[in-house]
Tab-separated table of C-alpha atoms in Angstrom:
chain	number	residue	atom	x	y	z
A	1	MET	CA	0.000	0.000	0.000
A	2	ALA	CA	1.380	3.416	-0.992
A	3	SER	CA	2.508	5.715	1.830
A	4	ARG	CA	-0.118	8.381	1.139
A	5	GLU	CA	-2.841	5.754	0.863
A	6	THR	CA	-1.754	4.275	4.190
A	7	GLN	CA	-1.811	7.694	5.843
A	8	GLY	CA	-5.313	8.326	4.521
A	9	LYS	CA	-6.533	4.988	5.830
A	10	ILE	CA	-4.997	5.656	9.237
A	11	LEU	CA	-6.631	9.096	9.475
A	12	ASP	CA	-10.019	7.781	8.294
A	13	THR	CA	-9.929	5.045	10.922
A	14	ALA	CA	-8.753	7.342	13.703
A	15	ILE	CA	-11.468	9.909	12.949
A	16	ARG	CA	-14.159	7.227	13.078
A	17	LEU	CA	-12.895	5.746	16.342
A	18	PHE	CA	-12.314	9.136	17.980
A	19	ASN	CA	-15.815	10.252	16.971
A	20	GLU	CA	-17.339	7.104	18.434
A	21	GLU	CA	-15.312	6.762	21.632
A	22	GLY	CA	-13.237	9.903	22.210
A	23	THR	CA	-9.476	10.285	22.009
A	24	ALA	CA	-8.769	9.125	25.574
A	25	LYS	CA	-10.196	5.643	24.958
A	26	VAL	CA	-8.504	4.994	21.607
A	27	SER	CA	-4.795	4.167	21.428
A	28	CYS	CA	-2.580	4.250	18.350
A	29	ASN	CA	-2.294	0.473	18.652
A	30	ARG	CA	-6.085	0.196	18.456
A	31	VAL	CA	-6.108	2.355	15.333
A	32	ALA	CA	-3.453	0.116	13.757
A	33	GLU	CA	-5.436	-3.010	14.629
A	34	VAL	CA	-8.657	-1.682	13.097
A	35	CYS	CA	-6.696	-0.476	10.059
A	36	GLY	CA	-5.263	-3.937	9.566
A	37	ILE	CA	-1.677	-2.698	9.604
A	38	SER	CA	1.224	-3.349	11.967
A	39	LYS	CA	1.894	-1.100	14.925
A	40	GLY	CA	5.296	-0.313	13.448
A	41	ASN	CA	3.707	0.789	10.180
A	42	LEU	CA	1.388	3.192	11.968
A	43	HIS	CA	4.197	4.598	14.111
A	44	TYR	CA	6.285	5.110	10.988
A	45	HIS	CA	3.670	7.619	9.828
A	46	TYR	CA	2.524	8.951	13.226
A	47	LYS	CA	4.849	8.481	16.198
A	48	ASN	CA	2.144	9.067	18.791
A	49	LYS	CA	-1.448	10.168	19.253
A	50	GLU	CA	-0.485	13.840	19.242
A	51	GLU	CA	0.999	13.491	15.753
A	52	LEU	CA	-2.089	11.594	14.662
A	53	ILE	CA	-4.379	14.387	15.870
A	54	LEU	CA	-2.104	16.937	14.187
A	55	GLY	CA	-2.568	14.961	10.967
A	56	ILE	CA	-6.329	15.114	11.366
A	57	TRP	CA	-6.167	18.858	11.998
A	58	GLY	CA	-4.142	19.146	8.805
A	59	ARG	CA	-7.027	17.549	6.942
A	60	ILE	CA	-9.570	19.839	8.626
A	61	SER	CA	-7.545	22.962	7.878
A	62	ARG	CA	-7.152	21.995	4.213
A	63	GLU	CA	-10.920	21.645	3.918
A	64	ILE	CA	-11.330	25.106	5.417
A	65	GLU	CA	-8.688	26.668	3.182
A	66	GLN	CA	-10.032	25.155	-0.048
A	67	GLY	CA	-12.887	27.338	-1.237
A	68	TRP	CA	-13.764	29.034	2.059
A	69	GLY	CA	-11.943	32.264	1.235
A	70	GLU	CA	-14.294	33.449	-1.506
A	71	ASP	CA	-17.400	33.983	0.638
A	72	ALA	CA	-17.236	37.777	0.343
A	73	THR	CA	-17.905	37.484	-3.401
A	74	HIS	CA	-21.395	36.138	-2.617
A	75	PRO	CA	-22.892	38.647	-0.129
A	76	THR	CA	-26.386	37.163	0.216
A	77	LEU	CA	-28.437	35.550	2.971
A	78	THR	CA	-28.573	32.356	0.930
A	79	HIS	CA	-24.793	32.162	0.961
A	80	MET	CA	-24.833	32.918	4.685
A	81	ALA	CA	-26.995	29.799	5.055
A	82	GLU	CA	-24.518	27.847	2.933
A	83	ILE	CA	-21.626	29.036	5.107
A	84	THR	CA	-23.467	27.973	8.251
A	85	GLN	CA	-24.384	24.568	6.878
A	86	ARG	CA	-20.840	24.009	5.623
A	87	GLN	CA	-19.455	24.815	9.073
A	88	PHE	CA	-21.911	22.514	10.845
A	89	GLN	CA	-21.159	19.661	8.455
A	90	LEU	CA	-17.421	20.049	9.035
A	91	MET	CA	-17.904	20.086	12.794
A	92	TRP	CA	-20.041	16.943	12.575
A	93	ARG	CA	-17.497	15.058	10.436
A	94	TYR	CA	-14.781	15.842	12.990
A	95	ARG	CA	-17.004	16.080	16.027
A	96	PHE	CA	-14.448	14.576	18.433
A	97	PHE	CA	-12.091	17.469	17.679
A	98	TYR	CA	-14.620	20.194	18.412
A	99	ARG	CA	-16.061	18.277	21.360
A	100	GLU	CA	-12.605	18.017	22.960
A	101	LEU	CA	-11.201	21.247	21.551
A	102	THR	CA	-10.206	22.942	24.813
A	103	THR	CA	-8.460	19.829	26.136
A	104	LEU	CA	-6.677	19.054	22.870
A	105	LEU	CA	-5.320	22.585	22.510
A	106	ALA	CA	-4.201	22.731	26.124
A	107	ARG	CA	-2.330	19.456	25.686
A	108	ASP	CA	-0.450	20.316	22.480
A	109	SER	CA	1.085	23.767	21.950
A	110	LEU	CA	1.879	23.067	18.278
A	111	LEU	CA	-1.719	22.081	17.589
A	112	LYS	CA	-2.901	25.228	19.363
A	113	HIS	CA	-0.546	27.393	17.302
A	114	ARG	CA	-1.760	25.899	14.022
A	115	PHE	CA	-5.404	26.073	15.102
A	116	VAL	CA	-5.128	29.741	16.083
A	117	GLN	CA	-3.473	30.590	12.759
A	118	VAL	CA	-6.322	29.077	10.751
A	119	ARG	CA	-8.940	30.536	13.057
A	120	LYS	CA	-7.571	34.059	12.625
A	121	GLN	CA	-7.646	33.645	8.851
A	122	ARG	CA	-11.208	32.358	9.054
A	123	GLU	CA	-12.282	35.243	11.274
A	124	GLN	CA	-10.891	37.707	8.730
A	125	SER	CA	-12.724	35.915	5.926
A	126	VAL	CA	-16.020	35.973	7.835
A	127	ARG	CA	-15.537	39.654	8.597
A	128	ARG	CA	-14.996	40.399	4.886
A	129	PHE	CA	-18.226	38.553	4.095
A	130	PHE	CA	-20.255	40.630	6.537
A	131	GLU	CA	-18.603	43.835	5.375
A	132	ALA	CA	-19.738	42.857	1.877
A	133	LEU	CA	-23.271	42.374	3.220
A	134	VAL	CA	-23.131	45.945	4.523
A	135	ASP	CA	-21.660	47.315	1.291
A	136	ASN	CA	-24.405	45.618	-0.732
A	137	GLY	CA	-27.239	46.959	1.411
A	138	VAL	CA	-28.178	43.621	2.948
A	139	LEU	CA	-27.138	44.573	6.455
A	140	GLU	CA	-27.556	47.997	8.085
A	141	LEU	CA	-25.330	48.399	11.133
A	142	PRO	CA	-25.503	51.015	13.907
A	143	ASP	CA	-22.926	53.759	13.534
A	144	THR	CA	-20.584	52.480	16.240
A	145	ASP	CA	-17.029	51.187	16.006
A	146	ASP	CA	-17.689	47.827	17.629
A	147	ALA	CA	-21.123	46.953	16.196
A	148	LEU	CA	-19.864	44.432	13.644
A	149	ASP	CA	-17.241	42.940	15.959
A	150	SER	CA	-19.828	42.336	18.680
A	151	LEU	CA	-22.269	40.698	16.259
A	152	LEU	CA	-19.590	38.460	14.793
A	153	THR	CA	-18.368	37.370	18.231
A	154	ILE	CA	-21.877	36.356	19.314
A	155	ALA	CA	-22.598	34.620	15.995
A	156	TRP	CA	-19.283	32.760	16.250
A	157	LEU	CA	-20.135	31.549	19.750
A	158	VAL	CA	-23.560	30.294	18.632
A	159	THR	CA	-22.345	28.429	15.566
A	160	GLU	CA	-19.225	26.961	17.195
A	161	HIS	CA	-21.176	25.482	20.109
A	162	TRP	CA	-24.455	24.602	18.396
A	163	MET	CA	-23.534	21.010	17.512
A	164	SER	CA	-22.279	20.331	21.041
A	165	PHE	CA	-25.509	21.742	22.450
A	166	ILE	CA	-27.542	19.440	20.203
A	167	ALA	CA	-25.434	16.410	21.101
A	168	ILE	CA	-25.952	17.061	24.821
A	169	GLU	CA	-29.702	17.260	24.209
A	170	ASP	CA	-29.511	13.827	22.483
A	171	LYS	CA	-31.246	15.231	19.420
A	172	VAL	CA	-30.755	13.878	15.911
A	173	ILE	CA	-28.006	15.623	13.953
A	174	ASP	CA	-29.455	16.211	10.492
A	175	ASP	CA	-30.235	18.998	8.029
A	176	LYS	CA	-33.116	20.207	10.210
A	177	THR	CA	-30.712	20.529	13.129
A	178	MET	CA	-28.441	22.659	10.950
A	179	GLN	CA	-31.399	24.736	9.788
A	180	ASP	CA	-32.375	25.352	13.399
A	181	GLY	CA	-28.825	26.501	14.126
A	182	PHE	CA	-28.923	28.894	11.180
A	183	ARG	CA	-32.330	30.213	12.267
A	184	LEU	CA	-30.952	30.921	15.733
A	185	THR	CA	-27.887	32.685	14.314
A	186	LEU	CA	-30.031	34.674	11.918
A	187	GLN	CA	-32.066	36.090	14.819
A	188	LEU	CA	-29.008	38.187	15.685
A	189	PHE	CA	-29.098	39.886	12.295
A	190	ILE	CA	-32.795	40.128	11.366
A	191	PRO	CA	-33.316	43.482	13.182
A	192	LEU	CA	-30.404	44.879	11.161
A	193	LEU	CA	-31.439	43.582	7.732
A	194	SER	CA	-32.654	45.947	5.066
A	195	ALA	CA	-36.335	45.657	4.145
A	196	GLU	CA	-35.458	43.882	0.898
A	197	ALA	CA	-33.170	41.425	2.652
A	198	ARG	CA	-35.734	40.729	5.361
A	199	ALA	CA	-38.252	39.774	2.678
A	200	ALA	CA	-35.734	37.282	1.276
A	201	VAL	CA	-35.178	35.451	4.579
A	202	PRO	CA	-37.469	32.481	3.755
A	203	ASP	CA	-35.574	31.802	0.525
A	204	SER	CA	-32.309	31.409	2.405
A	205	PHE	CA	-33.635	28.264	4.110
A	206	ARG	CA	-34.033	26.469	0.776
A	207	VAL	CA	-30.337	25.616	1.013
A	208	PHE	CA	-31.173	23.173	3.800
A	209	GLU	CA	-34.312	21.892	2.098
A	210	VAL	CA	-32.406	20.978	-1.061
A	211	GLU	CA	-29.662	19.290	0.969
A	212	HIS	CA	-32.224	17.337	2.978
A	213	ALA	CA	-34.035	16.232	-0.204
A	214	SER	CA	-30.802	14.836	-1.674
């Protein structure tokens, strides 16, 4: 098996096991066993669990960096729904990482450094998107210096913790769950939408309806 193929298989297996059982209960040896490869082969690619989690973060960050930087070119509520759904889907695919985020970052300074780098880039991208909403008359902000920053901070908190909130409630994670999360986030912005944008709010939810139908 080619080296890259082996690495992909290891990461796929680790993600599945971590999602099901958490990182504390899954050893590298267990990942190797489920992969059907030797312990030595796994440790050749990933010396320990920290390196394995770093490899998974590398995959997550590549997903974020590929295509997530062009959001500001689509300043609409429909694209805001697409951004929200995309984020929720990513967090669900790698739910162990976001569920254990605080612990994982506290344990590994290199992981924290790389995470913070990507997060800062993402925050800048999200800010550009909302600035584009303002420039295109979709959003009408109060004339204060911190209005946008405050809104973005609250919206970030809601979206980043929505999937964990749902998991604690033992609710089904599906497209309706994501739609509910978007509806909650949107409540922050509805009072600040232009009249035309407010009329278009129902159309923005079709993103989730189409996804659910497929």
